Tab-separated table of C-alpha atoms in Angstrom:
chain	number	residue	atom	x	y	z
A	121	UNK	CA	-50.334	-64.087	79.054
A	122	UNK	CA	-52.037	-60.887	79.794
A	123	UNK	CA	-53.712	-59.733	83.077
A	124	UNK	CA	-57.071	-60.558	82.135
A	125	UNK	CA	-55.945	-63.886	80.651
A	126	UNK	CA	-54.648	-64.621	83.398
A	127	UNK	CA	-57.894	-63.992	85.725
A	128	UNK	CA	-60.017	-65.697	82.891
A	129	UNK	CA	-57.902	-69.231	83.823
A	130	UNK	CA	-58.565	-68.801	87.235
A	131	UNK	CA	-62.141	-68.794	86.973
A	132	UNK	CA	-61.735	-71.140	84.133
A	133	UNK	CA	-60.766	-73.728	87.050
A	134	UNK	CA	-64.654	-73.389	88.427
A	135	UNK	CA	-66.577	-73.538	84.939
A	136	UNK	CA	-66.844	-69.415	85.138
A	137	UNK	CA	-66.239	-66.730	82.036
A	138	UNK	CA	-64.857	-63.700	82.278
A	139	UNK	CA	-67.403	-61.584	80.776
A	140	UNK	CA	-65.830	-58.465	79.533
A	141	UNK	CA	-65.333	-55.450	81.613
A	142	UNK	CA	-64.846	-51.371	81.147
A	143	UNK	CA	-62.921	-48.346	82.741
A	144	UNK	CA	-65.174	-45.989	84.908
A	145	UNK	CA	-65.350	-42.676	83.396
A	146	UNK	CA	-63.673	-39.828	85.544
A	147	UNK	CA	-66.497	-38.393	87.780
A	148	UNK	CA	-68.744	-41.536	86.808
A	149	UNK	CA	-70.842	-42.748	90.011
A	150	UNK	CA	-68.751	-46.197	90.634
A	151	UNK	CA	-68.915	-48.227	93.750
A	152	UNK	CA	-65.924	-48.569	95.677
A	153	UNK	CA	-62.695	-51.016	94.794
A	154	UNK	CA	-60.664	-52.742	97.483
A	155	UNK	CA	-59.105	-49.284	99.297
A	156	UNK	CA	-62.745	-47.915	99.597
A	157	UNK	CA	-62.289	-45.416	96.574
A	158	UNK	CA	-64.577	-45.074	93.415
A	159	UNK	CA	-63.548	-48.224	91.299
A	160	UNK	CA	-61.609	-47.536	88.205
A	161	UNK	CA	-62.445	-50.750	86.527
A	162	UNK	CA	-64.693	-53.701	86.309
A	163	UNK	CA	-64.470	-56.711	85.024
A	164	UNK	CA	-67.314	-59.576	85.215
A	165	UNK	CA	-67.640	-62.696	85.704
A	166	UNK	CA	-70.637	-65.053	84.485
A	167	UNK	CA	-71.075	-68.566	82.667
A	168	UNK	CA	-72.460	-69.985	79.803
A	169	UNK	CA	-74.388	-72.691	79.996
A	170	UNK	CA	-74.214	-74.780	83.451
A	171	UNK	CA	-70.564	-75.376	82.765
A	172	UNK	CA	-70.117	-74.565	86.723
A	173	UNK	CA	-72.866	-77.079	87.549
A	174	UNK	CA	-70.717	-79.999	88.583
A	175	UNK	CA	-68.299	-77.481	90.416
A	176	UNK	CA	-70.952	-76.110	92.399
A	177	UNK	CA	-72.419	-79.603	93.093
A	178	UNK	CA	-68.659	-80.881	94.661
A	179	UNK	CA	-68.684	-77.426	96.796
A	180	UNK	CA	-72.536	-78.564	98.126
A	181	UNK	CA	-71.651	-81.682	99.202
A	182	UNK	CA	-68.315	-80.935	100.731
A	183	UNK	CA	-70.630	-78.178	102.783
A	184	UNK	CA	-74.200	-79.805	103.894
A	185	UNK	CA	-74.470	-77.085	106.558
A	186	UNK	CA	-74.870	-74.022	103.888
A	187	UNK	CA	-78.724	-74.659	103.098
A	188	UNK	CA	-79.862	-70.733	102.399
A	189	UNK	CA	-78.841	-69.532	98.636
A	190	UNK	CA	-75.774	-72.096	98.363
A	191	UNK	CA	-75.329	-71.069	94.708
A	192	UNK	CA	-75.030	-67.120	95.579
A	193	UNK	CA	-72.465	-68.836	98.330
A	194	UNK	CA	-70.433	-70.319	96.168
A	195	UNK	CA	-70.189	-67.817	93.504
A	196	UNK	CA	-68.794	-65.122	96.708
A	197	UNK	CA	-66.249	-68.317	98.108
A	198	UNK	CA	-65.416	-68.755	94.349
A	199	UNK	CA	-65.097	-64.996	92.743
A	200	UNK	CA	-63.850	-63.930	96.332
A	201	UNK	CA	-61.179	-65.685	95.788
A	202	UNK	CA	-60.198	-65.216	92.705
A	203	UNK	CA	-60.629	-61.094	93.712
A	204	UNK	CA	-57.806	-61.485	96.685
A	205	UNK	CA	-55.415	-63.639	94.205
A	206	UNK	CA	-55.617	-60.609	92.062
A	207	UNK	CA	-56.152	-57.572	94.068
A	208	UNK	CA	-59.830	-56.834	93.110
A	209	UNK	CA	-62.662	-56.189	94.910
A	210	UNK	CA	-65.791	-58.958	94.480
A	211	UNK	CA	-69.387	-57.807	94.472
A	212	UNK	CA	-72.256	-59.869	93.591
A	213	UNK	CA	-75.525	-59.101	92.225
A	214	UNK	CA	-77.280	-59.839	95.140
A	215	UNK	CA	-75.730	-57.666	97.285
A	216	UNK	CA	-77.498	-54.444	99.090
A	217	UNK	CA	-77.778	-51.694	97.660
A	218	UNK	CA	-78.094	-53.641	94.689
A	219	UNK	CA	-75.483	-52.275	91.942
A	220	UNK	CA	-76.363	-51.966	88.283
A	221	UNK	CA	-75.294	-55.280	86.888
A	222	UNK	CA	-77.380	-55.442	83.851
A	223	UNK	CA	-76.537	-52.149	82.664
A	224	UNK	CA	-72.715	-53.211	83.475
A	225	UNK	CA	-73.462	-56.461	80.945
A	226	UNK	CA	-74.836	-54.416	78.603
A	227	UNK	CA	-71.789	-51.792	78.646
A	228	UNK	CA	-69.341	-54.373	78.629
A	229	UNK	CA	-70.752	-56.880	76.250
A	230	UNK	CA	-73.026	-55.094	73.886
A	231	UNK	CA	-76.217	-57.053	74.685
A	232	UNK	CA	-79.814	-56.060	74.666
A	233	UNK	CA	-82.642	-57.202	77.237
A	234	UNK	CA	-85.063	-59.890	75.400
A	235	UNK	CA	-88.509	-59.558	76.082
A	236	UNK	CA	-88.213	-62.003	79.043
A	237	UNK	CA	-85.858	-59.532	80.430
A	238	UNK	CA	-82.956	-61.573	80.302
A	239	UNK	CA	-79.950	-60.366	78.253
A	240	UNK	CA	-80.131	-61.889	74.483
A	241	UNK	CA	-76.169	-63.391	73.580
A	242	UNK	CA	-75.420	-64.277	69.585
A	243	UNK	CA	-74.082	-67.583	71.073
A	244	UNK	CA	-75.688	-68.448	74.689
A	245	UNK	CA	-79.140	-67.037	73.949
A	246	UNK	CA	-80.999	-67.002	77.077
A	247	UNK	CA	-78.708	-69.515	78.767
A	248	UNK	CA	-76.000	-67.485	80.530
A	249	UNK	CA	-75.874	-65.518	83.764
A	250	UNK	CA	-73.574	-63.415	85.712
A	251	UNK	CA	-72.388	-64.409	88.652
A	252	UNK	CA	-70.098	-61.521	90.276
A	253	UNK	CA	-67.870	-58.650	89.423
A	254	UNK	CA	-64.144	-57.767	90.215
A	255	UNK	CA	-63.841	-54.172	90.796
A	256	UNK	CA	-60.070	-53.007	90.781
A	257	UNK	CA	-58.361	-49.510	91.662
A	258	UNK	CA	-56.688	-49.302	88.505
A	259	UNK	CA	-57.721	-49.360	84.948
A	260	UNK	CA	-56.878	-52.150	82.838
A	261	UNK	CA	-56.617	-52.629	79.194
A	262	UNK	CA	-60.273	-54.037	78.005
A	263	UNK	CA	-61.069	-54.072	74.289
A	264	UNK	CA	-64.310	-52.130	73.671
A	265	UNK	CA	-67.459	-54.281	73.176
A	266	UNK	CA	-68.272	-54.859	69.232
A	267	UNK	CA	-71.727	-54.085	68.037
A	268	UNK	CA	-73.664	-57.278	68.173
A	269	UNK	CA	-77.075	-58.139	66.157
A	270	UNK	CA	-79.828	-58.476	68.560
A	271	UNK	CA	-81.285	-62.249	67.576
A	272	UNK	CA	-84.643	-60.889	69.378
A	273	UNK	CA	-85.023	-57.957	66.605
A	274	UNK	CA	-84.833	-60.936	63.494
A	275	UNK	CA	-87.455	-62.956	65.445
A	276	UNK	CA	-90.968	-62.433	64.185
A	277	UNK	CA	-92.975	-65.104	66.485
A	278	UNK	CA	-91.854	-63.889	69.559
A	279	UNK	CA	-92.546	-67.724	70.468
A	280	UNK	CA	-90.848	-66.143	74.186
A	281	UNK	CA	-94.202	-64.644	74.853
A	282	UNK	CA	-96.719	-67.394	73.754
A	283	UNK	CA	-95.578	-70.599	75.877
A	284	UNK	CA	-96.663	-69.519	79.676
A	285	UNK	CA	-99.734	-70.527	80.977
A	286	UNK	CA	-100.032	-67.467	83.140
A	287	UNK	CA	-99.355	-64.723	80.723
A	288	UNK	CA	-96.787	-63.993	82.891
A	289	UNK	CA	-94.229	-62.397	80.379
A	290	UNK	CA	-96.014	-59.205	77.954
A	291	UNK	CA	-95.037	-56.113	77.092
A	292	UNK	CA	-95.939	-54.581	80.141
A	293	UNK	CA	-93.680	-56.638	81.741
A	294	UNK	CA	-93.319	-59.587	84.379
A	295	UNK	CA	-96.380	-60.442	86.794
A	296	UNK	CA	-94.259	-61.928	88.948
A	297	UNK	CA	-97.724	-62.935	91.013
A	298	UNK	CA	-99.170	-64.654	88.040
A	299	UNK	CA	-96.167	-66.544	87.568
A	300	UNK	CA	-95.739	-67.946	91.341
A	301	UNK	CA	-98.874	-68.546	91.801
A	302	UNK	CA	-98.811	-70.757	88.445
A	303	UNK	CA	-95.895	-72.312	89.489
A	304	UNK	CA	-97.332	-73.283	93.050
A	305	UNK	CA	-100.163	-74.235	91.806
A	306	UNK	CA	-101.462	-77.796	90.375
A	307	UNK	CA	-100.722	-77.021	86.890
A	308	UNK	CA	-97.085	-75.635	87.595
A	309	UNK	CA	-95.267	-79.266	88.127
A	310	UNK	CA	-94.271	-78.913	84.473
A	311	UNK	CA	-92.383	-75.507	85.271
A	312	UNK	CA	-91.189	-76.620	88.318
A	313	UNK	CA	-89.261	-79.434	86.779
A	314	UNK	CA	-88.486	-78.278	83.285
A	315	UNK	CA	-87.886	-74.458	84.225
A	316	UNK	CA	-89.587	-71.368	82.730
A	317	UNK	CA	-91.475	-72.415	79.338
A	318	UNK	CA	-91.467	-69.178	77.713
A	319	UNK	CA	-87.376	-69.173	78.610
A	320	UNK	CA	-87.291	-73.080	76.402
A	321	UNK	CA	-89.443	-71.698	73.228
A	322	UNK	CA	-86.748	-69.299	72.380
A	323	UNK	CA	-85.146	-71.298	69.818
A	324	UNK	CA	-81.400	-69.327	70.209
A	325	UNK	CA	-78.748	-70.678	72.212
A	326	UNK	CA	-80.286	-74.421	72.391
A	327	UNK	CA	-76.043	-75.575	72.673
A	328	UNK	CA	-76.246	-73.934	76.373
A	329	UNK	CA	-79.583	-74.614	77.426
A	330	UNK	CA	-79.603	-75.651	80.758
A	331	UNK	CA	-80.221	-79.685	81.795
A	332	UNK	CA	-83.470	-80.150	83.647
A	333	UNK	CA	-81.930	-80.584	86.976
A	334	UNK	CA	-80.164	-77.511	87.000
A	335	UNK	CA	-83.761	-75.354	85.705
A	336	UNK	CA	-85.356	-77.462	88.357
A	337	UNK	CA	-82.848	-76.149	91.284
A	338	UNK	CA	-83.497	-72.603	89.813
A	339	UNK	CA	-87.058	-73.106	90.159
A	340	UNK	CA	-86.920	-74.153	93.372
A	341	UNK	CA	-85.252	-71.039	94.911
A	342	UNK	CA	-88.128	-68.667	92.996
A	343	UNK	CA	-90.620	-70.669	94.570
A	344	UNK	CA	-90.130	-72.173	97.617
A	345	UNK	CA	-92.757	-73.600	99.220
A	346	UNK	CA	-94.808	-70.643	100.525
């Protein structure tokens, strides 16, 4: 089995993906890998779907006492481990200073943003994340990402930017105010429950979508209650 292979089964174990990866150019600004020297390679680590739903929910319960951002907590436990097994560095996108993790996904995957913001997938749609990296001090042999058609470019409706009540989502971008003020407000229950409503119209990716419960969760650490 080959290296990668290797580190995809171990996150396989927790419902993750390995998500593709890339070698740092020479000279190219990369954070540091495990001895504190410029990366030479990244690989990342997401899901598809909320395959790691039931994985995280075992970790919760096993660990009452973690009450702030328990899913950021378990991806670091999880990836963290995974990084020491095989001599990598783990970062997360949450960490400060935040590092580039969009433009990493786009680099090593080949997707483009959707007009939520969120990065379109052929297969997953809108319903896939990233969770971590593993940065590593050597390069390692990753096949280059493939072109992909962007499923936003064939779609005409743009039914994405029609289903909010706010208007949160437009071409200028996200009002994040409009949107959490909707949500905590008396009409947001529906969002709060059933997650973002401009993120369900997009008809791609319905396979991965994720259940209520797990949008609901989601929604609950935008908006807390103020």
């Amino acid at each position: 089995m080959t290296y990668d292979g290797l580190i995809a089964d171990a996150l396989a174990a927790h419902g993750l993906l390995l998500r593709g990866g890339f070698n740092f150019s020479v000279g190219e600004d990369a954070p540091p890998g495990p001895e504190g020297r410029p990366a030479r390679a990244v690989l990342l680590v997401g899901q598809a779907g909320a395959e790691p739903w039931p994985h995280f929910l075992r970790w919760r319960q096993a660990r009452p006492e973690i009450r702030e951002n328990p899913l950021d907590s378990w991806s670091r436990e999880v990836i963290g481990d995974v990084a020491g097994r095989f001599g990598a560095r783990a970062v997360s996108p949450n960490d400060r200073p935040f590092l580039p993790f969009q433009q990493w996904a786009m680099r090593a995957e080949g997707l483009k943003p959707s007009p939520l913001g969120i990065l379109m997938h052929p297969e997953y749609g809108l319903w896939h994340a990233y969770r971590g990296a593993l940065l590593f001090d050597h390069e390692i042999p990753i096949r280059q990402a493939e072109k992909l058609i962007h499923l936003c470019d064939l779609c005409i409706g743009k039914p994405c930017l029609k289903a909010c009540p706010a208007n949160a989502y437009s071409p200028a971008g996200f009002d994040y105010a409009a949107c959490l003020a909707h949500v905590r407000g008396a009409q947001g229950e529906r969002c709060m429950t059933g997650g973002c409503l401009d993120r369900n119209a997009c008809p791609h990716g319905l396979a991965y979508r994720y259940p209520a419960e797990v949008q609901a969760f989601h929604m609950a650490a935008f908006a807390p209650p103020a």
